Amino acid sequence: MAFTEPDHGRMLVTAINKAAEACGIKSGITAADARVIAPGIQLFETKPGRNIKLLKGLAEWCLRYTPLVMVDPPDGLLLDVTGCTHLKGGEAEFLKDMVGRLRGLGYTIRPGMADTIGCAWAVARCAESGLIVPQGGQRNALMPLPPASLRLSLELLVKLNQLGFYQVGGFIHMPKSVLKRRFGGNMVLRLYQALGQEAEFLLPLKEPVPYSDRIALLEPISTREIIETTVHALIDTLCKRLYGEGLGLRSAVLTYCRIDGKSGQLTIGTNHPSQRTDHIFKLFALQFDQVAPGLGIELFILDAPKTEPASDKQSLLWNGKPAADSEQVAELLDNVGARVGKDRIHRYLPQEHHWPERAAGNTTDLTQTPESDWPEDRIRPVQLLEPPESIEAMALTPDYAPRQFVYRHERHIIVNADGPERISHEWWIEDGGYRDYYVAEDEEGMRYWLFGTPNDLPGQTRRWFIHGYFP
């Protein structure tokens, strides 16, 4: 079989498998010629961008080996494995594990490892042996390789071939000024990048999180007990690092990678910068039922994408009124939010308004300072109806509280009532009249916050509403 793509009105073969190659098919011939050479060949039209999509998927899979992975089109990946190879027992075992797994998934792999991107690129594509270049051995590794190993343009490769430079060793010792004058600055840049004498940077697929830790396991794990122990140790390592820098995490992502190539994530958030291992572990533990270990988990990665300075002050528990931004309150809200959802938790602060609907503001910020204190000289219900609901009420006189009212087809007889409390409309915001509020108690002991509209103008009839409930 082979892949084809259109080119100036023709369909050209762009990639073939070994069976097609054995029949004499070569890349670059037309699809019609391929059918003549091998009548039973299967041709598939290449879809634009498919190779990049595949490379990106493989790059994400390789994140289990290092957080720094870059896509190198059309067929390569670049990985910065500095400080990671010891997790698999050394450089040779590291490559053996990666290549073995990718080949098990059906891919043909040629790895190369060196101190520089350019040298690793050259070895992976052009070297017959010595795929792991010793530290500082770039020059010796490059010398027997063809000039194409330096990622040069086709025009420059043709020129080098015409001049008889079939190996990098033929010009690697030439002075820099001579190379630049005869072959241009790009030739010098690529050569010196491969030698490590010019800087070259890897642009990772995903921006690395500044505060991240990982645990690679020697043997896959699948039991709940071992998973909890491993995650707790990982969280403790990250928290100790955050504590040393005076920071606490506000959000964290736990990624687990299975031996079958699949992965999953758990995400938490906190209302207060936290460095406490047990608290963060408890938030993750509430989601452990979502973890599907399959045949076993081999890697855990804990990222803290959002951190904030953590205060060293301790809450004063003995005063009986811990602040809203205290560690105790924040952790309580974290635990509740993890169970019922953070969108169901609301914090209300007093606002400088007389009108009840505007007297409280909703916020999720525990550190926000209220504009004023809650009024303690006026009785207010714990729950307001938004908007107030209309009721049918009967009062002895217009200025008295109702003796009874009908709310949602149910009649309530009032036995006690306090009021009225007149609240005028905020004329500087919008036009309106006033309301006369009453605290009314019915025969069953239920208390309601009722109000009547103005009736002091000719032909005006008082209307009644229920605005809230008391405990």
PDB file of N, CA and C in Angstrom, residues 8-75:
ATOM      1  N   HIS A   8       0.189  19.247  -9.215  1.00  0.00           N
ATOM      2  CA  HIS A   8       0.052  19.768 -10.575  1.00  0.00           C
ATOM      3  C   HIS A   8      -0.798  18.848 -11.446  1.00  0.00           C
ATOM      4  N   GLY A   9      -1.941  18.448 -10.923  1.00  0.00           N
ATOM      5  CA  GLY A   9      -2.867  17.639 -11.709  1.00  0.00           C
ATOM      6  C   GLY A   9      -2.565  16.157 -11.711  1.00  0.00           C
ATOM      7  N   ARG A  10      -1.506  15.743 -11.064  1.00  0.00           N
ATOM      8  CA  ARG A  10      -1.163  14.320 -10.992  1.00  0.00           C
ATOM      9  C   ARG A  10      -1.233  13.855  -9.543  1.00  0.00           C
ATOM     10  N   MET A  11      -1.370  12.542  -9.371  1.00  0.00           N
ATOM     11  CA  MET A  11      -1.325  11.950  -8.037  1.00  0.00           C
ATOM     12  C   MET A  11       0.020  11.250  -7.887  1.00  0.00           C
ATOM     13  N   LEU A  12       0.831  11.763  -6.954  1.00  0.00           N
ATOM     14  CA  LEU A  12       2.164  11.212  -6.735  1.00  0.00           C
ATOM     15  C   LEU A  12       2.198  10.384  -5.456  1.00  0.00           C
ATOM     16  N   VAL A  13       2.988   9.319  -5.505  1.00  0.00           N
ATOM     17  CA  VAL A  13       3.193   8.484  -4.324  1.00  0.00           C
ATOM     18  C   VAL A  13       4.129   9.216  -3.363  1.00  0.00           C
ATOM     19  N   THR A  14       3.707   9.366  -2.106  1.00  0.00           N
ATOM     20  CA  THR A  14       4.521  10.086  -1.115  1.00  0.00           C
ATOM     21  C   THR A  14       5.081   9.178  -0.035  1.00  0.00           C
ATOM     22  N   ALA A  15       4.453   8.021   0.199  1.00  0.00           N
ATOM     23  CA  ALA A  15       4.933   7.111   1.231  1.00  0.00           C
ATOM     24  C   ALA A  15       4.497   5.702   0.888  1.00  0.00           C
ATOM     25  N   ILE A  16       5.346   4.721   1.182  1.00  0.00           N
ATOM     26  CA  ILE A  16       5.059   3.323   0.854  1.00  0.00           C
ATOM     27  C   ILE A  16       5.432   2.440   2.036  1.00  0.00           C
ATOM     28  N   ASN A  17       4.856   1.237   2.068  1.00  0.00           N
ATOM     29  CA  ASN A  17       5.270   0.279   3.085  1.00  0.00           C
ATOM     30  C   ASN A  17       6.295  -0.686   2.488  1.00  0.00           C
ATOM     31  N   LYS A  18       6.774  -1.617   3.299  1.00  0.00           N
ATOM     32  CA  LYS A  18       7.849  -2.509   2.851  1.00  0.00           C
ATOM     33  C   LYS A  18       7.401  -3.424   1.723  1.00  0.00           C
ATOM     34  N   ALA A  19       6.127  -3.849   1.771  1.00  0.00           N
ATOM     35  CA  ALA A  19       5.635  -4.733   0.711  1.00  0.00           C
ATOM     36  C   ALA A  19       5.624  -4.014  -0.632  1.00  0.00           C
ATOM     37  N   ALA A  20       5.232  -2.729  -0.626  1.00  0.00           N
ATOM     38  CA  ALA A  20       5.236  -1.958  -1.870  1.00  0.00           C
ATOM     39  C   ALA A  20       6.663  -1.720  -2.358  1.00  0.00           C
ATOM     40  N   GLU A  21       7.551  -1.473  -1.414  1.00  0.00           N
ATOM     41  CA  GLU A  21       8.960  -1.257  -1.782  1.00  0.00           C
ATOM     42  C   GLU A  21       9.556  -2.506  -2.419  1.00  0.00           C
ATOM     43  N   ALA A  22       9.173  -3.676  -1.904  1.00  0.00           N
ATOM     44  CA  ALA A  22       9.681  -4.936  -2.459  1.00  0.00           C
ATOM     45  C   ALA A  22       9.200  -5.169  -3.886  1.00  0.00           C
ATOM     46  N   CYS A  23       8.049  -4.579  -4.236  1.00  0.00           N
ATOM     47  CA  CYS A  23       7.535  -4.713  -5.604  1.00  0.00           C
ATOM     48  C   CYS A  23       8.154  -3.722  -6.563  1.00  0.00           C
ATOM     49  N   GLY A  24       8.992  -2.812  -6.069  1.00  0.00           N
ATOM     50  CA  GLY A  24       9.648  -1.829  -6.921  1.00  0.00           C
ATOM     51  C   GLY A  24       9.008  -0.461  -6.907  1.00  0.00           C
ATOM     52  N   ILE A  25       8.045  -0.229  -5.991  1.00  0.00           N
ATOM     53  CA  ILE A  25       7.421   1.089  -5.894  1.00  0.00           C
ATOM     54  C   ILE A  25       8.377   2.031  -5.160  1.00  0.00           C
ATOM     55  N   LYS A  26       8.465   3.252  -5.669  1.00  0.00           N
ATOM     56  CA  LYS A  26       9.303   4.260  -5.032  1.00  0.00           C
ATOM     57  C   LYS A  26       8.500   5.544  -4.844  1.00  0.00           C
ATOM     58  N   SER A  27       8.853   6.297  -3.805  1.00  0.00           N
ATOM     59  CA  SER A  27       8.207   7.590  -3.578  1.00  0.00           C
ATOM     60  C   SER A  27       8.539   8.531  -4.717  1.00  0.00           C
ATOM     61  N   GLY A  28       7.543   9.298  -5.182  1.00  0.00           N
ATOM     62  CA  GLY A  28       7.745  10.264  -6.245  1.00  0.00           C
ATOM     63  C   GLY A  28       7.171   9.839  -7.572  1.00  0.00           C
ATOM     64  N   ILE A  29       6.884   8.534  -7.752  1.00  0.00           N
ATOM     65  CA  ILE A  29       6.288   8.118  -9.013  1.00  0.00           C
ATOM     66  C   ILE A  29       4.795   8.405  -8.988  1.00  0.00           C
ATOM     67  N   THR A  30       4.152   8.374 -10.139  1.00  0.00           N
ATOM     68  CA  THR A  30       2.725   8.654 -10.199  1.00  0.00           C
ATOM     69  C   THR A  30       1.923   7.441  -9.737  1.00  0.00           C
ATOM     70  N   ALA A  31       0.692   7.705  -9.353  1.00  0.00           N
ATOM     71  CA  ALA A  31      -0.178   6.615  -8.911  1.00  0.00           C
ATOM     72  C   ALA A  31      -0.462   5.650 -10.058  1.00  0.00           C
ATOM     73  N   ALA A  32      -0.560   6.177 -11.282  1.00  0.00           N
ATOM     74  CA  ALA A  32      -0.808   5.302 -12.433  1.00  0.00           C
ATOM     75  C   ALA A  32       0.346   4.328 -12.648  1.00  0.00           C
ATOM     76  N   ASP A  33       1.576   4.814 -12.522  1.00  0.00           N
ATOM     77  CA  ASP A  33       2.741   3.933 -12.662  1.00  0.00           C
ATOM     78  C   ASP A  33       2.768   2.900 -11.543  1.00  0.00           C
ATOM     79  N   ALA A  34       2.377   3.295 -10.347  1.00  0.00           N
ATOM     80  CA  ALA A  34       2.380   2.359  -9.222  1.00  0.00           C
ATOM     81  C   ALA A  34       1.397   1.220  -9.469  1.00  0.00           C
ATOM     82  N   ARG A  35       0.242   1.534 -10.071  1.00  0.00           N
ATOM     83  CA  ARG A  35      -0.745   0.482 -10.352  1.00  0.00           C
ATOM     84  C   ARG A  35      -0.245  -0.468 -11.442  1.00  0.00           C
ATOM     85  N   VAL A  36       0.543   0.056 -12.382  1.00  0.00           N
ATOM     86  CA  VAL A  36       1.099  -0.798 -13.429  1.00  0.00           C
ATOM     87  C   VAL A  36       2.150  -1.741 -12.854  1.00  0.00           C
ATOM     88  N   ILE A  37       3.018  -1.193 -11.955  1.00  0.00           N
ATOM     89  CA  ILE A  37       4.081  -2.010 -11.368  1.00  0.00           C
ATOM     90  C   ILE A  37       3.500  -3.057 -10.429  1.00  0.00           C
ATOM     91  N   ALA A  38       2.510  -2.657  -9.617  1.00  0.00           N
ATOM     92  CA  ALA A  38       1.893  -3.576  -8.654  1.00  0.00           C
ATOM     93  C   ALA A  38       0.383  -3.436  -8.772  1.00  0.00           C
ATOM     94  N   PRO A  39      -0.250  -4.237  -9.613  1.00  0.00           N
ATOM     95  CA  PRO A  39      -1.698  -4.090  -9.852  1.00  0.00           C
ATOM     96  C   PRO A  39      -2.565  -4.196  -8.598  1.00  0.00           C
ATOM     97  N   GLY A  40      -2.134  -4.918  -7.609  1.00  0.00           N
ATOM     98  CA  GLY A  40      -2.957  -5.088  -6.404  1.00  0.00           C
ATOM     99  C   GLY A  40      -2.694  -4.055  -5.315  1.00  0.00           C
ATOM    100  N   ILE A  41      -1.946  -3.005  -5.616  1.00  0.00           N
ATOM    101  CA  ILE A  41      -1.580  -2.027  -4.584  1.00  0.00           C
ATOM    102  C   ILE A  41      -2.802  -1.236  -4.119  1.00  0.00           C
ATOM    103  N   GLN A  42      -2.846  -0.930  -2.850  1.00  0.00           N
ATOM    104  CA  GLN A  42      -3.902  -0.086  -2.275  1.00  0.00           C
ATOM    105  C   GLN A  42      -3.352   1.327  -2.106  1.00  0.00           C
ATOM    106  N   LEU A  43      -4.059   2.283  -2.679  1.00  0.00           N
ATOM    107  CA  LEU A  43      -3.628   3.685  -2.618  1.00  0.00           C
ATOM    108  C   LEU A  43      -4.582   4.482  -1.737  1.00  0.00           C
ATOM    109  N   PHE A  44      -4.020   5.294  -0.857  1.00  0.00           N
ATOM    110  CA  PHE A  44      -4.798   6.140   0.041  1.00  0.00           C
ATOM    111  C   PHE A  44      -4.344   7.582  -0.133  1.00  0.00           C
ATOM    112  N   GLU A  45      -5.317   8.464  -0.333  1.00  0.00           N
ATOM    113  CA  GLU A  45      -4.974   9.870  -0.515  1.00  0.00           C
ATOM    114  C   GLU A  45      -4.622  10.499   0.836  1.00  0.00           C
ATOM    115  N   THR A  46      -3.517  11.192   0.885  1.00  0.00           N
ATOM    116  CA  THR A  46      -3.062  11.837   2.116  1.00  0.00           C
ATOM    117  C   THR A  46      -3.954  13.024   2.456  1.00  0.00           C
ATOM    118  N   LYS A  47      -4.393  13.095   3.684  1.00  0.00           N
ATOM    119  CA  LYS A  47      -5.189  14.229   4.138  1.00  0.00           C
ATOM    120  C   LYS A  47      -4.266  15.281   4.741  1.00  0.00           C
ATOM    121  N   PRO A  48      -4.389  16.536   4.333  1.00  0.00           N
ATOM    122  CA  PRO A  48      -3.495  17.592   4.843  1.00  0.00           C
ATOM    123  C   PRO A  48      -3.561  17.693   6.364  1.00  0.00           C
ATOM    124  N   GLY A  49      -2.403  17.793   6.968  1.00  0.00           N
ATOM    125  CA  GLY A  49      -2.328  17.975   8.416  1.00  0.00           C
ATOM    126  C   GLY A  49      -2.414  16.705   9.228  1.00  0.00           C
ATOM    127  N   ARG A  50      -2.625  15.561   8.573  1.00  0.00           N
ATOM    128  CA  ARG A  50      -2.765  14.318   9.347  1.00  0.00           C
ATOM    129  C   ARG A  50      -1.459  13.957  10.044  1.00  0.00           C
ATOM    130  N   ASN A  51      -0.318  14.145   9.343  1.00  0.00           N
ATOM    131  CA  ASN A  51       0.958  13.786   9.963  1.00  0.00           C
ATOM    132  C   ASN A  51       1.257  14.657  11.177  1.00  0.00           C
ATOM    133  N   ILE A  52       0.904  15.951  11.103  1.00  0.00           N
ATOM    134  CA  ILE A  52       1.141  16.841  12.241  1.00  0.00           C
ATOM    135  C   ILE A  52       0.239  16.444  13.416  1.00  0.00           C
ATOM    136  N   LYS A  53      -0.997  16.075  13.103  1.00  0.00           N
ATOM    137  CA  LYS A  53      -1.917  15.636  14.157  1.00  0.00           C
ATOM    138  C   LYS A  53      -1.389  14.376  14.843  1.00  0.00           C
ATOM    139  N   LEU A  54      -0.852  13.452  14.040  1.00  0.00           N
ATOM    140  CA  LEU A  54      -0.286  12.232  14.598  1.00  0.00           C
ATOM    141  C   LEU A  54       0.939  12.536  15.454  1.00  0.00           C
ATOM    142  N   LEU A  55       1.812  13.410  14.951  1.00  0.00           N
ATOM    143  CA  LEU A  55       3.005  13.777  15.712  1.00  0.00           C
ATOM    144  C   LEU A  55       2.633  14.432  17.040  1.00  0.00           C
ATOM    145  N   LYS A  56       1.613  15.288  17.011  1.00  0.00           N
ATOM    146  CA  LYS A  56       1.190  15.946  18.240  1.00  0.00           C
ATOM    147  C   LYS A  56       0.670  14.936  19.251  1.00  0.00           C
ATOM    148  N   GLY A  57      -0.090  13.943  18.766  1.00  0.00           N
ATOM    149  CA  GLY A  57      -0.574  12.901  19.663  1.00  0.00           C
ATOM    150  C   GLY A  57       0.570  12.107  20.271  1.00  0.00           C
ATOM    151  N   LEU A  58       1.587  11.786  19.462  1.00  0.00           N
ATOM    152  CA  LEU A  58       2.755  11.068  19.983  1.00  0.00           C
ATOM    153  C   LEU A  58       3.542  11.937  20.965  1.00  0.00           C
ATOM    154  N   ALA A  59       3.600  13.237  20.688  1.00  0.00           N
ATOM    155  CA  ALA A  59       4.301  14.144  21.599  1.00  0.00           C
ATOM    156  C   ALA A  59       3.617  14.170  22.965  1.00  0.00           C
ATOM    157  N   GLU A  60       2.288  14.189  22.967  1.00  0.00           N
ATOM    158  CA  GLU A  60       1.560  14.163  24.241  1.00  0.00           C
ATOM    159  C   GLU A  60       1.788  12.842  24.963  1.00  0.00           C
ATOM    160  N   TRP A  61       1.891  11.754  24.209  1.00  0.00           N
ATOM    161  CA  TRP A  61       2.185  10.458  24.823  1.00  0.00           C
ATOM    162  C   TRP A  61       3.570  10.474  25.470  1.00  0.00           C
ATOM    163  N   CYS A  62       4.518  11.163  24.835  1.00  0.00           N
ATOM    164  CA  CYS A  62       5.893  11.204  25.350  1.00  0.00           C
ATOM    165  C   CYS A  62       6.033  12.079  26.590  1.00  0.00           C
ATOM    166  N   LEU A  63       4.998  12.812  26.974  1.00  0.00           N
ATOM    167  CA  LEU A  63       5.074  13.632  28.186  1.00  0.00           C
ATOM    168  C   LEU A  63       5.275  12.784  29.426  1.00  0.00           C
ATOM    169  N   ARG A  64       5.035  11.476  29.335  1.00  0.00           N
ATOM    170  CA  ARG A  64       5.290  10.593  30.471  1.00  0.00           C
ATOM    171  C   ARG A  64       6.789  10.438  30.731  1.00  0.00           C
ATOM    172  N   TYR A  65       7.614  10.772  29.733  1.00  0.00           N
ATOM    173  CA  TYR A  65       9.055  10.639  29.890  1.00  0.00           C
ATOM    174  C   TYR A  65       9.730  11.958  30.263  1.00  0.00           C
ATOM    175  N   THR A  66       9.190  13.061  29.791  1.00  0.00           N
ATOM    176  CA  THR A  66       9.754  14.376  30.087  1.00  0.00           C
ATOM    177  C   THR A  66       8.690  15.438  29.824  1.00  0.00           C
ATOM    178  N   PRO A  67       8.677  16.522  30.589  1.00  0.00           N
ATOM    179  CA  PRO A  67       7.692  17.576  30.331  1.00  0.00           C
ATOM    180  C   PRO A  67       8.049  18.457  29.136  1.00  0.00           C
ATOM    181  N   LEU A  68       9.248  18.283  28.566  1.00  0.00           N
ATOM    182  CA  LEU A  68       9.709  19.137  27.468  1.00  0.00           C
ATOM    183  C   LEU A  68       9.761  18.321  26.185  1.00  0.00           C
ATOM    184  N   VAL A  69       8.692  18.410  25.404  1.00  0.00           N
ATOM    185  CA  VAL A  69       8.578  17.674  24.143  1.00  0.00           C
ATOM    186  C   VAL A  69       8.192  18.662  23.047  1.00  0.00           C
ATOM    187  N   MET A  70       8.864  18.555  21.907  1.00  0.00           N
ATOM    188  CA  MET A  70       8.608  19.472  20.788  1.00  0.00           C
ATOM    189  C   MET A  70       8.340  18.665  19.518  1.00  0.00           C
ATOM    190  N   VAL A  71       7.350  19.079  18.744  1.00  0.00           N
ATOM    191  CA  VAL A  71       7.056  18.464  17.452  1.00  0.00           C
ATOM    192  C   VAL A  71       8.045  18.992  16.417  1.00  0.00           C
ATOM    193  N   ASP A  72       8.671  18.078  15.662  1.00  0.00           N
ATOM    194  CA  ASP A  72       9.661  18.446  14.644  1.00  0.00           C
ATOM    195  C   ASP A  72       9.204  17.888  13.296  1.00  0.00           C
ATOM    196  N   PRO A  73       8.329  18.618  12.581  1.00  0.00           N
ATOM    197  CA  PRO A  73       7.785  18.111  11.318  1.00  0.00           C
ATOM    198  C   PRO A  73       8.889  17.834  10.312  1.00  0.00           C
ATOM    199  N   PRO A  74       8.692  16.881   9.369  1.00  0.00           N
ATOM    200  CA  PRO A  74       7.427  16.152   9.171  1.00  0.00           C
ATOM    201  C   PRO A  74       7.331  14.840   9.933  1.00  0.00           C
ATOM    202  N   ASP A  75       8.429  14.377  10.541  1.00  0.00           N
ATOM    203  CA  ASP A  75       8.387  13.020  11.085  1.00  0.00           C
ATOM    204  C   ASP A  75       9.158  12.870  12.390  1.00  0.00           C
TER     205      ASP A  75
END
